[in-house]
Every structure is written in C-alpha cells, then in structure tokens.
XYZ file of C-alpha atoms in Angstrom:
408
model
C 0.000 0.000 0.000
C 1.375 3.432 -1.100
C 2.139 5.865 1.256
C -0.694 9.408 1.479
C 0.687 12.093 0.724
C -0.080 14.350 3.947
C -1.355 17.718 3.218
C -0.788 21.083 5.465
C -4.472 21.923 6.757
C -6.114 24.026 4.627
C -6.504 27.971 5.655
C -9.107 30.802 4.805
C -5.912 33.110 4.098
C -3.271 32.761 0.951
C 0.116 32.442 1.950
C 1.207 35.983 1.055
C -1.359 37.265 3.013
C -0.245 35.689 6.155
C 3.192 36.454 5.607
C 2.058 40.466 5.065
C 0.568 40.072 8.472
C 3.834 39.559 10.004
C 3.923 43.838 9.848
C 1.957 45.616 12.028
C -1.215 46.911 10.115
C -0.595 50.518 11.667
C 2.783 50.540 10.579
C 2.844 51.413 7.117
C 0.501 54.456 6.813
C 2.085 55.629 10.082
C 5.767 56.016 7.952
C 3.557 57.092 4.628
C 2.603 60.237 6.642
C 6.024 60.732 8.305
C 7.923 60.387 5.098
C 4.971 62.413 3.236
C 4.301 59.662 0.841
C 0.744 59.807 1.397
C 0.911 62.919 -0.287
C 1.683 61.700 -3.164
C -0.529 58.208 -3.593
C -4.410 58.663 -5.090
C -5.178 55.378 -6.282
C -2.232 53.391 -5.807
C -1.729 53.603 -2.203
C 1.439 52.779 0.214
C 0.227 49.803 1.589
C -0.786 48.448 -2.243
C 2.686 49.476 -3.266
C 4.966 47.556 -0.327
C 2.724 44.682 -1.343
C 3.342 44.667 -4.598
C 7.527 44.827 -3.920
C 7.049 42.001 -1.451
C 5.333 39.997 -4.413
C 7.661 40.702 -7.110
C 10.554 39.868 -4.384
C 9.228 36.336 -3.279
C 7.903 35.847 -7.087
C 11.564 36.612 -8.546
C 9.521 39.150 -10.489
C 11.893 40.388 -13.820
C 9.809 43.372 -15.159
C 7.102 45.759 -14.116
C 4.634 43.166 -16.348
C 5.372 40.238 -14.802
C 4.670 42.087 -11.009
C 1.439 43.492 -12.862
C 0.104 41.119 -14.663
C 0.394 38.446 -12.059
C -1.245 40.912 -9.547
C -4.032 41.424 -11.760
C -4.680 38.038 -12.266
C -4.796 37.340 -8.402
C -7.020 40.466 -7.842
C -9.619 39.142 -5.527
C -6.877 37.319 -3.128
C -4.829 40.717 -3.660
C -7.878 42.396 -1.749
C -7.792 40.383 0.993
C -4.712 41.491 2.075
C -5.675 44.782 4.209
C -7.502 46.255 1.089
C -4.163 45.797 -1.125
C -4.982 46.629 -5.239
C -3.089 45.599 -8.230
C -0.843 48.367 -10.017
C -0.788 49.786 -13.490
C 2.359 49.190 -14.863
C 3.054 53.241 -15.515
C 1.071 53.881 -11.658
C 4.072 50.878 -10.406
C 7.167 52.804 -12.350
C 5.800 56.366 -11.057
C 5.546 55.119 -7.637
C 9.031 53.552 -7.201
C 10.750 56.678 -9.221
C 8.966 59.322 -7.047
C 8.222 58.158 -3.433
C 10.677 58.422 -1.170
C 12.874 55.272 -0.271
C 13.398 57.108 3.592
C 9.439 55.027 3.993
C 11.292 51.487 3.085
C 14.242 52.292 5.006
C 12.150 52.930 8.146
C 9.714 50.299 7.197
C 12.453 47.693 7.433
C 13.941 48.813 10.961
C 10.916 49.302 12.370
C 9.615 45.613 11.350
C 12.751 43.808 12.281
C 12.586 45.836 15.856
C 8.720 44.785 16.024
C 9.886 40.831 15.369
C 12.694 41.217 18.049
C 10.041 42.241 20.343
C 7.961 39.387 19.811
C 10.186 37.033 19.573
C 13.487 37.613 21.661
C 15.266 34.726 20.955
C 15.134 35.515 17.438
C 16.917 39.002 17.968
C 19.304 37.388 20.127
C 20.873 34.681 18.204
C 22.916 31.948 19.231
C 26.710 31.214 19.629
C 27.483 29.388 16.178
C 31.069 28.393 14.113
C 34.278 28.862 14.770
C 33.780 31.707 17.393
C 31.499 29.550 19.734
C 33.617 30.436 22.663
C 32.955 34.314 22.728
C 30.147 35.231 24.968
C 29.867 39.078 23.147
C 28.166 40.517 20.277
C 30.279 39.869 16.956
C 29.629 42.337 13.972
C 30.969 41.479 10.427
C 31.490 43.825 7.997
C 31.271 44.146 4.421
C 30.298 45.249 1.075
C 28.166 44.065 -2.571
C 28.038 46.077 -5.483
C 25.011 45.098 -7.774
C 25.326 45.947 -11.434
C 23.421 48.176 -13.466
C 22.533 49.395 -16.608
C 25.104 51.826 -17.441
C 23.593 53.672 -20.357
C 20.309 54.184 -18.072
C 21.867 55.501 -15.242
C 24.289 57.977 -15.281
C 23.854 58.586 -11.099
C 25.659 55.377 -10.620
C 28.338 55.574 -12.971
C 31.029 52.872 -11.434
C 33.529 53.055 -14.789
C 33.437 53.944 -18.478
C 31.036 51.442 -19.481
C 29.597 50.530 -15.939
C 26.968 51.292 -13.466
C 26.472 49.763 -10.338
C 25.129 50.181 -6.782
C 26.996 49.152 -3.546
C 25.043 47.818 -0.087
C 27.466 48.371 2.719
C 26.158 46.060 5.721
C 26.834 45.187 9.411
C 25.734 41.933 10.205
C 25.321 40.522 13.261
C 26.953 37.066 13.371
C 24.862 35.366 16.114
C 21.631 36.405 14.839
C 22.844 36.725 11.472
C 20.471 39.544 11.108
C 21.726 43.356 9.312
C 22.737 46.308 12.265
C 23.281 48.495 9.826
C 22.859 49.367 6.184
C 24.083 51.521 3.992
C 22.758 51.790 0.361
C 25.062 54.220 -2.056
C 26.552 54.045 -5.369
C 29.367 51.737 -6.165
C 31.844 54.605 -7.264
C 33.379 55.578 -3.353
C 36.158 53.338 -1.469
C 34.482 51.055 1.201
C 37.101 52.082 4.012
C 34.856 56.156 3.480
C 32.262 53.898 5.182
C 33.563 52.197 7.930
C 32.739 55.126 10.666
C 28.869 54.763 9.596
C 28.773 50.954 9.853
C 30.801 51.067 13.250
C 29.010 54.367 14.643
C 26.825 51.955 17.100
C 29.436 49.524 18.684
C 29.186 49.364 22.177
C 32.859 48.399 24.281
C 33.438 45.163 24.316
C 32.182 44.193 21.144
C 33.884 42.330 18.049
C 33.734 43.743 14.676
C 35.564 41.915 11.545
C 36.085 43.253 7.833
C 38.307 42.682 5.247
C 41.218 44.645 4.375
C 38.911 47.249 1.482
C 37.631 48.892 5.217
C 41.133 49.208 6.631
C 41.493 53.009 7.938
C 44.265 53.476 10.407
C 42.834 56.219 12.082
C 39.564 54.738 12.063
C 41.285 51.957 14.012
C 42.875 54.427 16.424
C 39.676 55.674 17.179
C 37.818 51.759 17.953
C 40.526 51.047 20.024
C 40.480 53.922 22.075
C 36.414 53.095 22.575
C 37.804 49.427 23.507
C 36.306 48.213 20.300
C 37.920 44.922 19.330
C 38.570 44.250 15.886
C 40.355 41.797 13.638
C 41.352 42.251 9.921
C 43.479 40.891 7.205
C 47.054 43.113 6.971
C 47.136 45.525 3.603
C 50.329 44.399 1.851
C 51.558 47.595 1.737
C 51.903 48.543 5.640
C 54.848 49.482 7.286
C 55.989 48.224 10.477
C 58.411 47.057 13.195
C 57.788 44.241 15.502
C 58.133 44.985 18.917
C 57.308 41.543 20.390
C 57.845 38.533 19.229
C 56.055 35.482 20.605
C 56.270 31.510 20.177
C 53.883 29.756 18.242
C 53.915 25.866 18.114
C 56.101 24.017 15.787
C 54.146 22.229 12.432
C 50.892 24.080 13.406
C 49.056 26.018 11.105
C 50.473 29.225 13.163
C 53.087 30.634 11.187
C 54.234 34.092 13.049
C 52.497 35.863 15.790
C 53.989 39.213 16.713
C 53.449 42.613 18.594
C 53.794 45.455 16.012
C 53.931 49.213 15.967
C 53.398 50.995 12.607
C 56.042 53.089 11.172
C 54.885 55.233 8.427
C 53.931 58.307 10.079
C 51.045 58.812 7.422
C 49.437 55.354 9.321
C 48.277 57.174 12.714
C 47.028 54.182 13.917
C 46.755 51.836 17.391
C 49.944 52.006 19.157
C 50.097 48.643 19.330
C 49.024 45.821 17.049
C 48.691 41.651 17.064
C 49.805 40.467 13.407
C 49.366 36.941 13.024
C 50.160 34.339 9.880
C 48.082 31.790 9.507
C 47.639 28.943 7.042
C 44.163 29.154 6.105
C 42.542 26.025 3.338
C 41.299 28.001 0.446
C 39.573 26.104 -2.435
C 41.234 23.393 -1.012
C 44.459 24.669 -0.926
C 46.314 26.146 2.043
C 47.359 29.910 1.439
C 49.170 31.948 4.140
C 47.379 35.032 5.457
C 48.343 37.690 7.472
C 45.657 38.896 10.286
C 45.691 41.871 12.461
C 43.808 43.200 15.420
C 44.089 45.078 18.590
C 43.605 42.629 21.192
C 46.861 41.505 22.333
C 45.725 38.701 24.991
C 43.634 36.520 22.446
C 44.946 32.841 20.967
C 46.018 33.626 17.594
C 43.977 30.735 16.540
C 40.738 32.572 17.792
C 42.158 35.562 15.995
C 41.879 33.275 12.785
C 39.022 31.662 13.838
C 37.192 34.902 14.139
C 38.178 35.986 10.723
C 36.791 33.048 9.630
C 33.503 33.880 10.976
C 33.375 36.800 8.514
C 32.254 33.793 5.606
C 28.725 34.337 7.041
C 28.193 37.476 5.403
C 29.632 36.274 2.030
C 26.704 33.487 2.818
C 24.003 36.554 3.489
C 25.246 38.347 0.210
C 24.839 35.096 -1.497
C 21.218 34.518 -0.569
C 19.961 37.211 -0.886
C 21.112 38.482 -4.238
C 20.519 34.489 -5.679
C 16.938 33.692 -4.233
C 15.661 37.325 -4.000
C 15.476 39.645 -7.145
C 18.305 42.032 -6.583
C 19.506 41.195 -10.103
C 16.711 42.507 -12.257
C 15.639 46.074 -11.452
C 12.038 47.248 -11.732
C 13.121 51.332 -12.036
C 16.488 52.879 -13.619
C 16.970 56.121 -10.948
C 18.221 56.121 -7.510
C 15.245 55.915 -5.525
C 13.772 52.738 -7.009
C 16.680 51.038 -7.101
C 16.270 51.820 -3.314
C 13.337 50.667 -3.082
C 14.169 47.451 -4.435
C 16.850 46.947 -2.039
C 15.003 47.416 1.443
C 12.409 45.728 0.296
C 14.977 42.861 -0.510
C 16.245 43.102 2.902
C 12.957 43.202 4.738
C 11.740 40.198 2.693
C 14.959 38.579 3.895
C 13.932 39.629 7.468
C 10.625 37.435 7.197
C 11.789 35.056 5.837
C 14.486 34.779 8.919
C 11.430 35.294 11.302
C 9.688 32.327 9.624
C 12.296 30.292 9.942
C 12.651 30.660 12.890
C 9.111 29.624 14.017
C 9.378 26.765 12.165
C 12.128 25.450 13.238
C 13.215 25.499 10.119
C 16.332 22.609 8.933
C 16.931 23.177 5.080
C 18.528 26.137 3.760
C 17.329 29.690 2.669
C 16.800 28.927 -0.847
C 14.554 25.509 -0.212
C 12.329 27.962 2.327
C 12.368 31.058 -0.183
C 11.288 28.142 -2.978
C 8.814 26.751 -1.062
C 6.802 29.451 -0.538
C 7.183 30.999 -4.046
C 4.911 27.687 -5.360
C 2.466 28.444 -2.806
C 2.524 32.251 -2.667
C -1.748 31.974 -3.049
C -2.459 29.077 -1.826
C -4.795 28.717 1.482
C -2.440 26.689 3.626
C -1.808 27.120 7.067
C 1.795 28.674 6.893
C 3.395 26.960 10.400
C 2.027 23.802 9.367
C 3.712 24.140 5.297
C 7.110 24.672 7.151
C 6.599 22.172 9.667
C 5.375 19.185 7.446
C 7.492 19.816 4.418
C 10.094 16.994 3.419
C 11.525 15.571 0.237
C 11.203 16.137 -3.020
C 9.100 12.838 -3.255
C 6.440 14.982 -1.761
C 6.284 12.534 1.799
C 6.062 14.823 4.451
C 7.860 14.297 7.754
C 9.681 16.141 10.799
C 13.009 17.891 10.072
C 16.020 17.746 11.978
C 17.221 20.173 14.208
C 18.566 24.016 13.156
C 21.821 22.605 14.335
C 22.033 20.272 12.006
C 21.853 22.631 9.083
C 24.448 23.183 6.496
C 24.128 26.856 6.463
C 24.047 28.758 10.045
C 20.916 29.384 11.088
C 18.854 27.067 9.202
C-alpha cells in the first residue's frame, strides 16, 4: 500500500497574506505620513505598493509586467490582504521613481525591531562556528556592489562602461540579522564607510572586515572606545615588531607578533597583534596575514574569528541568488532603493519564519517553497513544519543545528 501524501491543513488566508501580516497593520501608513508619501498616492496607495515589492521579491519578479500582470490576475486574493490593489504598470514605475525610499528604510527597521520584540530569541541569536567560545556581540562587515545598466543611469556611474550600486552592511553574526545598512553608489572606497557601519558599537564588542575597510585612524579611534577588531594586513603597511612570541612548531600558526606601525602617514593603534596563519582556500592552504588590537587573544581565535566573517559572504549570497536584486524594476536612484530594502525586509521574514518553524533546510529551499504556494490557502506553520523531500512525503526535520548553512 502506497504511502498518502499528507497535506498542510487548509486555511481561509493565501500564503502571502499571512506572511504580510507579520507587519503591524498601523505601521505602514504611520511612515507614509512621516515620510509624506501619502501625499503623493491617489489610487495606488502605500500599503498596495509595499505589497506589490514584497510579491515581485518572493515571485523573482523580472519586469514591471510580470509584477502586474500576475497581480491582476490574483485580484480578488490581492484584496484580501488589508484592502491591497493591483498596479498599473506606468502607476508601479511612477511610484518607485517618485516616493521616497526614507518610507522602506524605516519600514524595514521598524519591522525587524517589532519581530525582536515578539520574539526575543530571534533578535538574540545563538553562539554558532568557529567563534562559539565568545560570549559578546560579533559584527561582520562588508560590502556588494550590484550591477546596473550603465547607459540608463548615469547617477551610478562605477567606470566607463559601468553602473552599479553598492550595499554596505553590518551583520550581526549570532543572529545573522543586518545592524546596519548603507545603500550608495558603487563609485566611493568602502574604508569612506567604515565610521557609519561602526558608529553603534558598544565596548566590548567584536567587529571583523576585510582589508577594502582598513582606515588606520579609524582603528585608532575603535581602540580607544575598547572596540575589538580583527582584519586581514594591507600588503603595503609598514611596520616594526616589537614583540615577538612563540607559536607551536608544524601548526598552522606561522608568526604571531606585537607590532607598531612606522609610516607616520598610518596614525594608527599604538600597538598591534599580526598573526600568519595557514588558512585552506579552495582546497588549498594559502598563508594570510591577520591583524587586530587585542593583544591577549589565541592567535587561533584571531583566525578563527576571521573566519567567521564567511557568514556574510553566505548573506550576500542569498539574498542576491533567491531574492530579485539582479533585475531592477526602475532605472533612478530611488527605485533602485526601493528594491533593495524591500529585498532586505523580505529577507527579514523570511528569517522570522524560519525561525518559528524550526526550520532545517537552507534559505533557498524555504524562499522556494513558498514561491509555489505564494496563493495558496495553507496554514503557513504547518507548510514549514510538514514539508520533506522532493518525493512529496512529508515528515519532521532535523534540528537548526544540524543545518548546512548557520541558522537554518
């Protein structure tokens, strides 16, 4: 006898819907009359218009058309969702060229503060990877730049031929949820950033970043707040080692040494830890060269904690391969900003569900999943909960620890 195929229990709402209730229902027209945007919405309204860059994000939406035809088509469920209506495709490209992108921005902190509340565990993470051992908040730092169409927009201008946009994020590494965004064109050096992603750091804390946000001053100025940090050495620094300590013979410690910089244009720390490591790369051991400010630490959990900054390469990777952050719905600044929140509070709900669920596969089986049943009527918890193999028999998943990726 064949084995039933057990189906989530059916539910009066789509899935979209349910997932749109995850933001407060006062929220958004509270930020459309802060950020004035009522002011500019008659028929297509703000509420209608974060809907409709939810869908085209969870639909992997490539055009204006595809977002309106497919809301048009889906009218009646569209309704359902707090009064939401379907867009004209000119009403759509007006919208995301004109409103202000301040109402996403705001939209997306205020949500992922409003899930923190309600959930605290979720905002709080859990010790994860290589960096297990440390009890404080780690921050990791980095950069994407997403390419545009040069010949359509001249404000991003990246090189003769090129346009792009960059994201500058902090991400917190035992959450793995953003701290801090920055959304700019692609054409200044990351290390201009660095005071803006590190403005919030508390004492104590851990931030790590790759060389591109290396700013010796800058460094000065995190030690002095007892900001830890750790780094990968820029080829080109000068120094003299003031210290130099024993490392174990045949480990994968090369060199660990107390430095002082010597170029008087490099006002940095007055001290430094630079440690050489062999670190597997492709499956090949390459030597790297680490710095950081604490001078008490192993200078395996100095690698270690360099190695922690993979999980934002990870977050980069979702997000721009399951979410649409390749194909832009609007050529000027503003909706390209749009898109980009929007991108980033989709990946916030998407964490959140997760989360519930007790979800055990990665981000791109969850974002999948729900993309096939973005309007059906199935009870959401219970999709996430009873979905299994590809052979369609449902069953429990392991535990999040058991994931591939962290956190799922």
């Amino acid at each position: 006898m064949k084995n039933k195929t057990v189906k989530p229990t059916r539910c009066q709402f789509t899935i979209l819907r349910q997932i749109c209730n995850l933001i407060p229902e006062h929220l958004v027209p509270k930020l459309a009359r802060q950020t004035k945007v009522d002011e500019q919405a008659r028929t297509f309204k703000p509420w209608s218009h974060v809907v409709a860059l939810l869908h085209a994000q969870l639909s992997h939406s490539i055009s204006l058309n595809d977002v309106c035809d497919s809301l048009h088509l889906q009218a009646g469920p569209l309704s359902a969702i707090r009064g939401a209506t379907p867009p004209s495709r000119n009403g759509f490209s007006h919208a995301n060229r004109q409103r202000p992108p301040e109402m996403a921005q705001q939209l997306f902190w205020s949500v992922l503060e409003h899930l923190k509340g309600q959930s605290p565990g979720f905002g709080a993470g859990r010790r994860r990877g290589p960096a297990f051992r440390f009890k404080v908040p780690i921050h990791l730092m980095d950069s994407t730049v997403m390419e545009l169409v040069a010949n359509c927009l001249d404000w991003a201008k990246h090189r003769r031929r090129k346009a792009a946009a960059k994201t500058h994020l902090r991400l917190n590494f035992q959450s793995l949820l953003p701290a801090c965004v920055i959304v700019d064109t692609a054409a200044e050096h990351d290390n201009e950033r660095a005071r803006e992603l590190c403005a919030h750091l508390r004492p104590g804390e851990i931030v790590v970043f790759d060389r591109a946000y290396v700013d010796y001053a800058h460094l000065r100025h995190l030690d002095q707040w007892g900001i830890f940090w750790v780094t990968r050495a820029k080829e080109t620094m000068s120094y003299t080692v003031v210290e130099q300590r024993p490392v174990p013979k045949g480990g994968k410690i090369l060199r660990d040494e107390v430095i002082a910089l010597k170029n008087p244009s490099q006002v940095g720390p007055e001290r430094l830890r630079r440690v050489v490591a062999l670190v597997e790369v492709d499956g090949k051991e390459k030597e790297m060269t680490f710095l950081t400010n604490h001078l008490e630490w192993s200078p395996r959990s100095v690698a270690d904690l360099y190695r922690c900054r993979w999980e934002i390469e990870v977050f980069f990777k979702q997000i721009k391969q399951t979410l649409q952050l390749a194909d832009f719905l609007g050529n000027n600044a503003k909706a390209v900003q749009w898109q980009v929140w929007t991108a980033l509070l989709t990946y916030v709900l998407m964490r959140y569900l997760s989360y519930l669920a007790q979800w055990a596969h990665s981000f791109t089986r969850l974002v999948t999943l729900l993309r096939a049943a973005l309007w059906e009527k199935y009870d959401l918890h219970q999709l996430l909960e009873r979905y299994g193999t590809a052979g369609g028999h449902f069953r429990h998943l392991a535990r999040p620890e058991q994931a591939y990726f962290a956190g799922f």
